[in-house]
Tab-separated table of C-alpha atoms in Angstrom:
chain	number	residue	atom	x	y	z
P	1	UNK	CA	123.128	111.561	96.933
P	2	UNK	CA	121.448	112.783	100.266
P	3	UNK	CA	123.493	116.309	99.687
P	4	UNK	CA	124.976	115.562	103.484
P	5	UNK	CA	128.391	115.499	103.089
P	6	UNK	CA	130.472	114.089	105.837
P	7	UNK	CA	134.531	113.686	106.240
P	8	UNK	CA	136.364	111.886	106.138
P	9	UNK	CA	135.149	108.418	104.825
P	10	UNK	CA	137.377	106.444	106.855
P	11	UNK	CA	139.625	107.260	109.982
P	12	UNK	CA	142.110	105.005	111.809
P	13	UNK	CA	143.599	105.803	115.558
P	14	UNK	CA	145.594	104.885	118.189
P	15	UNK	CA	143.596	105.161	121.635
P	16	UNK	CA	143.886	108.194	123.689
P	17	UNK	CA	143.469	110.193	120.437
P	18	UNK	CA	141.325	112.895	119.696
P	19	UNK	CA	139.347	113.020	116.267
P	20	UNK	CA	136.881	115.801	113.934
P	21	UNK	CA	134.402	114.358	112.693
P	22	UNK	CA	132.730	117.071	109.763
P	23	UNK	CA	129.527	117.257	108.503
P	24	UNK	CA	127.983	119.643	106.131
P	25	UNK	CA	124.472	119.487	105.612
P	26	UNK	CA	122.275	119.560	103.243
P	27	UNK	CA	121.638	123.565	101.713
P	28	UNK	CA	119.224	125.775	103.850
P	29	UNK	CA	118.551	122.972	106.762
P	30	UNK	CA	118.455	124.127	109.985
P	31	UNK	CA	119.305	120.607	112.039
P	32	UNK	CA	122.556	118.431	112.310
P	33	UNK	CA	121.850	114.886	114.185
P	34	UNK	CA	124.657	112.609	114.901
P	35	UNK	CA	124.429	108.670	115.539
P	36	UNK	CA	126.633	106.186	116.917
P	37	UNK	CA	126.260	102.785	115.060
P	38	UNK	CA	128.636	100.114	116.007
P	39	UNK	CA	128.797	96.685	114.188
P	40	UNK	CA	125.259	95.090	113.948
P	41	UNK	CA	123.712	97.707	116.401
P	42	UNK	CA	121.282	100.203	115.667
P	43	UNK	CA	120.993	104.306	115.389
P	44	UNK	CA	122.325	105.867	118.518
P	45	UNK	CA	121.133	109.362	119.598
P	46	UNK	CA	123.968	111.659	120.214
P	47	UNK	CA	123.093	115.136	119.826
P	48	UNK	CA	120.763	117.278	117.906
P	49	UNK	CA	121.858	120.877	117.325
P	50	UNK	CA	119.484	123.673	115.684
P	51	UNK	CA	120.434	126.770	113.730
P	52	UNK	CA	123.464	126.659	115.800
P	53	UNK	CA	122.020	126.070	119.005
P	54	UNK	CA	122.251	122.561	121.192
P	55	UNK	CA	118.494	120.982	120.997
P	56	UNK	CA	118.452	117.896	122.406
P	57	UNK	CA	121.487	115.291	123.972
P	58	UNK	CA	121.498	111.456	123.953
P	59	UNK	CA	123.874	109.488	126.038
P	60	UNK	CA	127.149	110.987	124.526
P	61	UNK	CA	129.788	110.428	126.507
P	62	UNK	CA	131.630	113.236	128.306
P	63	UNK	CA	134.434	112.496	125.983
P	64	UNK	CA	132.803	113.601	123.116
P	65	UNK	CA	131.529	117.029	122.462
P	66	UNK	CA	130.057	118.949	119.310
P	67	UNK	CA	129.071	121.857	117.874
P	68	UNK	CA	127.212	123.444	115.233
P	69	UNK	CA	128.926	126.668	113.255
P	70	UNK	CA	127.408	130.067	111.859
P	71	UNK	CA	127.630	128.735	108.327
P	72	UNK	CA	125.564	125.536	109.735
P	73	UNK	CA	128.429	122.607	109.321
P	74	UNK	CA	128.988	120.640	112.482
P	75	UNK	CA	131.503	118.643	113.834
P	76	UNK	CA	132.033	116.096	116.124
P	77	UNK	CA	135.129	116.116	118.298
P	78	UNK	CA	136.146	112.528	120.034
P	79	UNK	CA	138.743	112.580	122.636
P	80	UNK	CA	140.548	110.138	124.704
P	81	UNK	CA	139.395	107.279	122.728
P	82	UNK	CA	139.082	103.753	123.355
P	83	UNK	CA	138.859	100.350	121.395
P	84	UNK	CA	134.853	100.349	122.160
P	85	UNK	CA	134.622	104.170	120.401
P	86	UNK	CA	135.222	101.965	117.065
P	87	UNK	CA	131.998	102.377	115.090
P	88	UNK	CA	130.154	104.545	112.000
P	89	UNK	CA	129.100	107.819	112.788
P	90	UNK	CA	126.672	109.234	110.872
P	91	UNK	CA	125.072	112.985	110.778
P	92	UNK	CA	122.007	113.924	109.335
P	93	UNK	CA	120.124	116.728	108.317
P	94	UNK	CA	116.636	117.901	108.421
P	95	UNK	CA	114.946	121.432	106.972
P	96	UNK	CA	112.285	121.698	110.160
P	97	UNK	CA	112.908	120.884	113.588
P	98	UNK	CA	110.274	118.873	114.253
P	99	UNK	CA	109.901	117.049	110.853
P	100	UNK	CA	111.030	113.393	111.389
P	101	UNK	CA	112.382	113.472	107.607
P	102	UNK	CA	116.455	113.307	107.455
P	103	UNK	CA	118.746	112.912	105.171
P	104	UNK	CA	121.992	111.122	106.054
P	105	UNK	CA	125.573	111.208	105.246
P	106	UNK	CA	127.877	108.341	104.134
P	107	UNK	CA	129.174	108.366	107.224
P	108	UNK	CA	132.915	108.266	108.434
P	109	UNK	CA	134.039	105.106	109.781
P	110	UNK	CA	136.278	105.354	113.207
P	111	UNK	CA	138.347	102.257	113.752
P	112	UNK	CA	140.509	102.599	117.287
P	113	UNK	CA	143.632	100.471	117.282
B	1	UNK	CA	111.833	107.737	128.944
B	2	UNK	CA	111.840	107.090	124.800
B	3	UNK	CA	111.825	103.557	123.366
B	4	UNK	CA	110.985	101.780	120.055
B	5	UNK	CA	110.890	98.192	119.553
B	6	UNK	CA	110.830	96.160	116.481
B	7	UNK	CA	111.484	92.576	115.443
B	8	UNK	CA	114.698	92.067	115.074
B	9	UNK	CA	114.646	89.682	111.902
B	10	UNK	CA	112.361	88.929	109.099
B	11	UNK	CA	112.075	86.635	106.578
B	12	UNK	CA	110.481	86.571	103.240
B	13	UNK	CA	110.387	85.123	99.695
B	14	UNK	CA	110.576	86.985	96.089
B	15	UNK	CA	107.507	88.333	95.350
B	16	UNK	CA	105.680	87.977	98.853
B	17	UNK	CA	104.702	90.539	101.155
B	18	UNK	CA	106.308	91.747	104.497
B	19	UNK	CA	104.948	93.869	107.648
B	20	UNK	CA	107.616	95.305	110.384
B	21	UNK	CA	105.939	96.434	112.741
B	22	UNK	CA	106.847	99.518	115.279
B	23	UNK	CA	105.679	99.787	119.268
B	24	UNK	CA	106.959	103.155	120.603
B	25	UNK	CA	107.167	104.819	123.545
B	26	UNK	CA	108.236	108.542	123.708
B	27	UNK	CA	107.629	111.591	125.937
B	28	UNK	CA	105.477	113.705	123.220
B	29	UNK	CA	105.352	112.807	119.373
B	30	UNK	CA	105.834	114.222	116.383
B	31	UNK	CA	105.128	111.178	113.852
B	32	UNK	CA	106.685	108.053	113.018
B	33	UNK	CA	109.122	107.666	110.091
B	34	UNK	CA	111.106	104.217	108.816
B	35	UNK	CA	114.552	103.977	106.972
B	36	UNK	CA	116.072	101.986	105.108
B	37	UNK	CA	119.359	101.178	105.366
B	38	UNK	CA	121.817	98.880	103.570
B	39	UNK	CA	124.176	96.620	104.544
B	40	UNK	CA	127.328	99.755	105.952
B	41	UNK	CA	125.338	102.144	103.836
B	42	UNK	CA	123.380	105.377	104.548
B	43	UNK	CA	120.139	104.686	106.099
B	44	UNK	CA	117.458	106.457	103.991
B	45	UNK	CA	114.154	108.010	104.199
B	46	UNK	CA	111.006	105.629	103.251
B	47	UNK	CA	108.233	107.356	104.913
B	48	UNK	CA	106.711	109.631	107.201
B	49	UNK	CA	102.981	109.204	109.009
B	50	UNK	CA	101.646	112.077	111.205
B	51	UNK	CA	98.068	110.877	111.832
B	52	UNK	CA	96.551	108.017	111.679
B	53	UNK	CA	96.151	105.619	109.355
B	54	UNK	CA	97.950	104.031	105.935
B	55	UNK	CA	100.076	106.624	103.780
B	56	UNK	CA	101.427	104.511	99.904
B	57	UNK	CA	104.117	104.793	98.259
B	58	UNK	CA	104.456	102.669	95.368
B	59	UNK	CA	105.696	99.225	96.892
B	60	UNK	CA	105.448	100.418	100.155
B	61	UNK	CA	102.865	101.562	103.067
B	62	UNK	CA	103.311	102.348	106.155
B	63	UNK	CA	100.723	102.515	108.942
B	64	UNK	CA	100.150	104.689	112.521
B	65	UNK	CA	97.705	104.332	115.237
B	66	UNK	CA	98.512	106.693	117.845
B	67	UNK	CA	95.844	105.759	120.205
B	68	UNK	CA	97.758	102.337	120.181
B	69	UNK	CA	101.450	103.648	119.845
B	70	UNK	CA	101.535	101.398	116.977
B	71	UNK	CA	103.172	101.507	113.457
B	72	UNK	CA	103.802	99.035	110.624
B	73	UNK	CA	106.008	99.176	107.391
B	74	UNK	CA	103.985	96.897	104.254
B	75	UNK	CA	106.793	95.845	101.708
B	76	UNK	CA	104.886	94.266	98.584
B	77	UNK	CA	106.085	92.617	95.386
B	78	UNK	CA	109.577	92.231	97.750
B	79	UNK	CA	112.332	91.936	95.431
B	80	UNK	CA	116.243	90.853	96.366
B	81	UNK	CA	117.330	94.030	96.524
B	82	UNK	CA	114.313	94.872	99.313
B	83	UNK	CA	116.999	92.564	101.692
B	84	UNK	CA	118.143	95.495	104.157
B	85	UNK	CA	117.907	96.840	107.507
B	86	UNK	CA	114.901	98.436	108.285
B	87	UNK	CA	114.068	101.129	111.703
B	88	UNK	CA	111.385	102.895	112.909
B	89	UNK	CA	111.871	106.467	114.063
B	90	UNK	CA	110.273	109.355	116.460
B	91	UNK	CA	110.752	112.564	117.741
B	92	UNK	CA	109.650	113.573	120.915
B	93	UNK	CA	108.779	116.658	122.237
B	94	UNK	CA	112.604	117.601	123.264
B	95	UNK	CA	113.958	117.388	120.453
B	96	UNK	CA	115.599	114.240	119.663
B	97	UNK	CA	114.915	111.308	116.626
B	98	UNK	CA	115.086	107.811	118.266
B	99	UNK	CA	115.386	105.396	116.269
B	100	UNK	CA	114.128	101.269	116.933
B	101	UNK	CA	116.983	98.912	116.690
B	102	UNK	CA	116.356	97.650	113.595
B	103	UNK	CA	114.757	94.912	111.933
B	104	UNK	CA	116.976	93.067	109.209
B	105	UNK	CA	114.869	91.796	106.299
B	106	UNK	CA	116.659	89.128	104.216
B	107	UNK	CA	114.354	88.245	100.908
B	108	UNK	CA	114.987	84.695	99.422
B	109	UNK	CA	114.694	83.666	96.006
């Protein structure tokens, strides 16, 4: 157990929905990461945020947005989606900002139908 | 801009030994980390190298040479349950941790 908690596990749409993705990290780090991984692909970048504040962006779509709360969880909102958006999104946590070191989530699993 | 690239594949037997190795390109660096990550699973942390040279742990080693933006992961003694994805990582300067696509290692009996 990584001590990242993300929900939910599993999540199934229509397109043109909007989801939350959660994640809670683990206790007394600083940074959330998220990642895009569809089927057989690797670790896409999508944000970073820091003690609350946006760090660093990846090629997230305009369609998705996130944020990072006082109490440190995160979430990532998805809107509009589309068949393509299906994939496992992961969040991770690290205590330093510029340790390489994280600790992932399970993950929750988007399927768009 | 950032990039990592590793093999995309590897092969091995029981028992044998494995290197993956890293190239990376990135705007600043901060170190080079791999993860391990099963098949739909969480990937998780192997190992970290700041400055050059070998850092061991137990079966595994990993390498850096920054003058060469160069990095290897050693797998000895691989065992079945060593079959798993494998990535290279960096952070660069603004803030973000790239990771390599991956390189699937698939250990035969």
């Amino acid at each position: 157990d990584s001590g990242v908690t993300q929900t939910p596990k599993h999540l199934i749409t229509a397109t043109g929905q909007r989801v939350t993705l959660r994640c809670s990290p683990r206790s007394g780090d600083l940074s959330v990461y998220w990642y895009q991984q569809s089927l057989d692909q690797g670790l896409q970048f999508l944000i970073h945020y820091y003690n609350g504040e946006e760090r660093a962006k990846g090629n997230i779509l305009e369609r998705f947005s996130a944020q990072q709360f006082p109490d440190l969880h995160s979430e990532l909102n998805l809107s509009s989606l589309e068949l393509g958006d299906s994939a496992l999104y992961f969040c991770a946590s690290s205590g330093q900002d510029m340790n390489t070191e994280a600790f992932f989530g399970q993950g929750t699993r988007l399927t768009v139908v | 801009g950032q990039s990592l690239e590793q093999p995309s594949e590897v092969t091995a037997v029981e028992g044998a030994i494995v290197q993956i190795n890293c190239t990376y390109q990135t705007s600043g660096f901060y170190g080079l980390s791999w993860y391990q990550q099963h098949d739909g699973g969480a990937p998780t942390f192997l190992s970290y190298n700041g400055l050059d040279g070998l850092e061991e742990t137990g079966r595994f080693s990993s390498f850096l040479s920054r003058s060469d933006s160069y990095g290897y992961l050693l797998l000895q003694e691989l065992q079945m349950k060593d079959s798993a994805s494998y990535f290279c990582a960096v952070k660069d300067q603004g803030g973000k941790l790239i990771f390599g696509q991956g390189t699937e290692l698939s250990v035969k009996p």
